[in-house]
Amino acid sequence: MYVKICGLRTAEHARVAVDAGAAAVGVVMNRTSSRRATEDEAREVVAAARGRADTVLVVNDMPADQAARTARDLGFDVLQLHGRAYAETDFGAATAIVPRVWRATSLDLDPPLQVGAWGEEMLLLDAPKPGSGEQWDLSELADRAPEGRWLLAGGLSAGNVAGAIAVVRPWGVDVSSGVEVAPGEKSADLIHRFATAALGG
């Protein structure tokens, strides 16, 4: 199981995530997010996880080409374009600058559910309100779960991730608010507990 811990802003929490078994760490640079990282914070997370886990820049309100240049300049492995701000052409623009681009969306946008449909390396399915911590009805995926490398996100926590994995069988899982004690405030203990639950420990 591929585990991504998202919304990180410190080298300490990046190291905690990787030590706990996470295969990826995400940094959010949306202008309005409570988890928004500065460029210096982003560099610290990247440096702490480099060579040990995928480092992912997450954006939802930045032009795709600008986001790709930011990911490249800050040393990220992956750019994640998240939500309704992006169209298929944006993925071509981004991959011309960085080779690894992920597409994050939700079922309410009626997206194509084929991994790679817009040229992305990975597909992430999130709740209608990303980052809210709200759970969504996984039964909606019963007959339409993607095939291949896709991540499940939205309302996951140490208490429910194993059950969610059993129901929809994603290739991986992504968490942010589920490892926080307050909006934007990560907990090392919750990161460990989530990774352990997701990895079947």
C-alpha positions in Angstrom: 0.0 0.0 0.0 1.4 3.4 -1.1 0.8 6.0 1.7 1.0 9.7 1.1 1.0 12.1 4.1 0.0 15.6 2.8 0.0 19.1 4.0 3.5 19.0 5.6 5.4 22.1 6.5 8.3 20.9 8.6 11.3 18.7 8.1 10.5 17.0 11.4 7.1 15.8 10.2 8.5 14.8 6.8 11.0 12.5 8.6 8.3 11.2 10.9 6.2 10.3 7.9 9.0 8.5 6.0 10.1 6.7 9.2 6.5 5.5 9.7 6.5 4.0 6.2 5.0 6.7 4.0 6.0 6.5 0.3 5.2 10.1 -0.4 5.0 13.4 1.4 3.0 16.3 0.1 3.4 20.1 0.5 0.4 22.4 -0.2 1.0 25.8 -1.7 -2.5 27.0 -2.4 -3.0 30.6 -1.6 -6.0 30.1 0.7 -5.1 26.9 2.5 -4.5 26.6 6.2 -1.7 24.2 5.3 0.0 26.5 2.9 3.8 26.2 3.1 6.3 28.9 2.3 9.1 28.2 -0.2 11.6 27.8 2.6 9.3 25.3 4.4 8.8 23.4 1.1 12.6 23.2 0.6 13.0 21.8 4.1 10.4 19.1 3.6 11.9 18.2 0.2 15.4 18.0 1.7 14.2 15.8 4.6 12.5 13.3 2.4 14.8 13.3 -0.7 15.7 9.9 -1.8 13.5 8.2 0.8 10.0 9.1 -0.5 8.3 10.9 -3.4 8.0 14.6 -2.7 4.8 16.1 -4.1 3.8 19.8 -4.6 0.0 20.2 -4.4 -1.7 23.2 -5.9 -5.2 24.1 -6.9 -5.1 27.8 -7.7 -1.9 28.3 -9.6 -1.5 28.2 -13.4 -0.2 24.8 -14.4 2.9 26.0 -16.1 3.8 28.2 -13.1 3.1 25.3 -10.7 5.4 23.1 -12.7 8.2 25.6 -12.7 7.7 26.0 -8.9 7.9 22.2 -8.4 11.0 22.0 -10.5 12.7 24.9 -8.9 12.0 23.7 -5.3 13.2 20.2 -6.1 9.9 18.3 -5.9 9.6 14.9 -7.6 5.9 15.3 -8.5 3.4 18.0 -9.2 -0.2 17.3 -8.1 -2.8 19.5 -9.9 -5.9 19.4 -7.8 -9.5 20.1 -8.7 -11.7 22.1 -11.1 -9.1 24.7 -12.0 -7.4 22.4 -14.4 -8.3 21.0 -17.8 -6.7 18.3 -19.9 -4.4 20.8 -21.7 -2.9 21.9 -18.4 -1.4 18.5 -17.9 0.4 18.7 -21.2 1.8 22.1 -20.2 2.9 20.8 -16.9 4.5 17.6 -18.1 6.6 19.6 -20.6 8.3 21.1 -17.5 8.2 18.3 -15.0 7.9 14.7 -16.0 5.7 13.4 -13.1 2.3 15.0 -12.8 -0.7 13.6 -10.8 -4.3 14.5 -11.3 -6.5 15.0 -8.2 -10.2 15.3 -8.6 -13.6 14.2 -7.0 -16.6 12.4 -8.3 -18.8 15.5 -8.2 -16.8 16.9 -11.1 -17.6 13.8 -13.2 -14.0 13.3 -14.2 -12.6 10.6 -16.5 -11.7 7.8 -14.1 -9.0 6.2 -16.3 -5.6 6.6 -14.8 -3.6 8.5 -17.4 -6.6 9.9 -19.2 -5.1 13.4 -19.2 -1.5 12.2 -19.3 -1.1 12.0 -15.6 1.1 9.4 -13.8 -1.3 8.9 -11.0 -5.0 9.7 -10.2 -6.2 10.8 -6.8 -9.9 10.7 -5.9 -10.8 13.1 -3.1 -13.9 14.3 -1.3 -16.0 17.1 -2.9 -14.4 19.5 -0.3 -10.7 18.7 -0.4 -8.8 19.1 2.9 -12.1 19.4 4.9 -11.7 16.0 6.5 -15.2 15.1 5.5 -15.8 11.5 4.7 -17.6 10.7 1.4 -19.7 7.8 0.3 -17.3 5.1 -0.9 -20.2 3.1 -2.2 -20.1 5.5 -5.2 -17.0 3.7 -6.3 -18.5 0.2 -6.1 -18.9 0.0 -9.9 -16.6 2.6 -11.1 -13.3 2.4 -9.2 -10.3 3.3 -11.4 -7.9 0.6 -12.4 -4.1 1.0 -12.0 -2.3 3.4 -9.8 -4.8 5.6 -8.0 -5.0 7.1 -4.5 -8.0 7.4 -2.2 -8.3 10.5 -0.2 -11.0 12.4 1.8 -11.9 12.0 5.4 -9.4 9.2 6.1 -7.9 8.6 9.5 -6.2 5.8 11.5 -9.6 4.7 12.6 -11.2 4.2 9.2 -8.4 3.8 6.6 -8.2 0.0 6.8 -11.9 -0.3 6.3 -11.8 2.0 3.3 -9.0 0.1 1.8 -11.0 -3.2 2.2 -14.0 -1.6 0.5 -12.6 0.0 -2.6 -9.1 -1.5 -2.9 -7.1 1.6 -4.0 -3.4 1.3 -5.0 -2.7 3.9 -2.3 -4.1 6.3 0.2 -3.6 10.0 1.0 -4.2 11.8 4.3 -3.9 15.4 5.6 -6.6 16.5 8.1 -6.8 13.0 9.5 -3.3 13.4 11.0 -3.9 16.8 12.5 -4.8 18.0 15.9 -6.0 21.4 14.5 -6.3 22.7 10.9 -2.7 22.7 9.5 -1.2 21.3 12.7 0.2 17.9 12.2 0.7 15.3 14.9 3.7 12.8 14.8 1.6 10.3 16.8 -1.3 10.5 14.3 1.0 10.2 11.4 2.5 7.0 12.9 -1.0 5.6 13.7 -2.3 6.3 10.2 0.6 4.7 8.4 0.5 1.7 10.7 -3.2 1.2 10.0 -2.9 1.8 6.3 0.0 -0.6 6.0 -1.8 -3.3 7.9 0.4 -3.1 11.0 
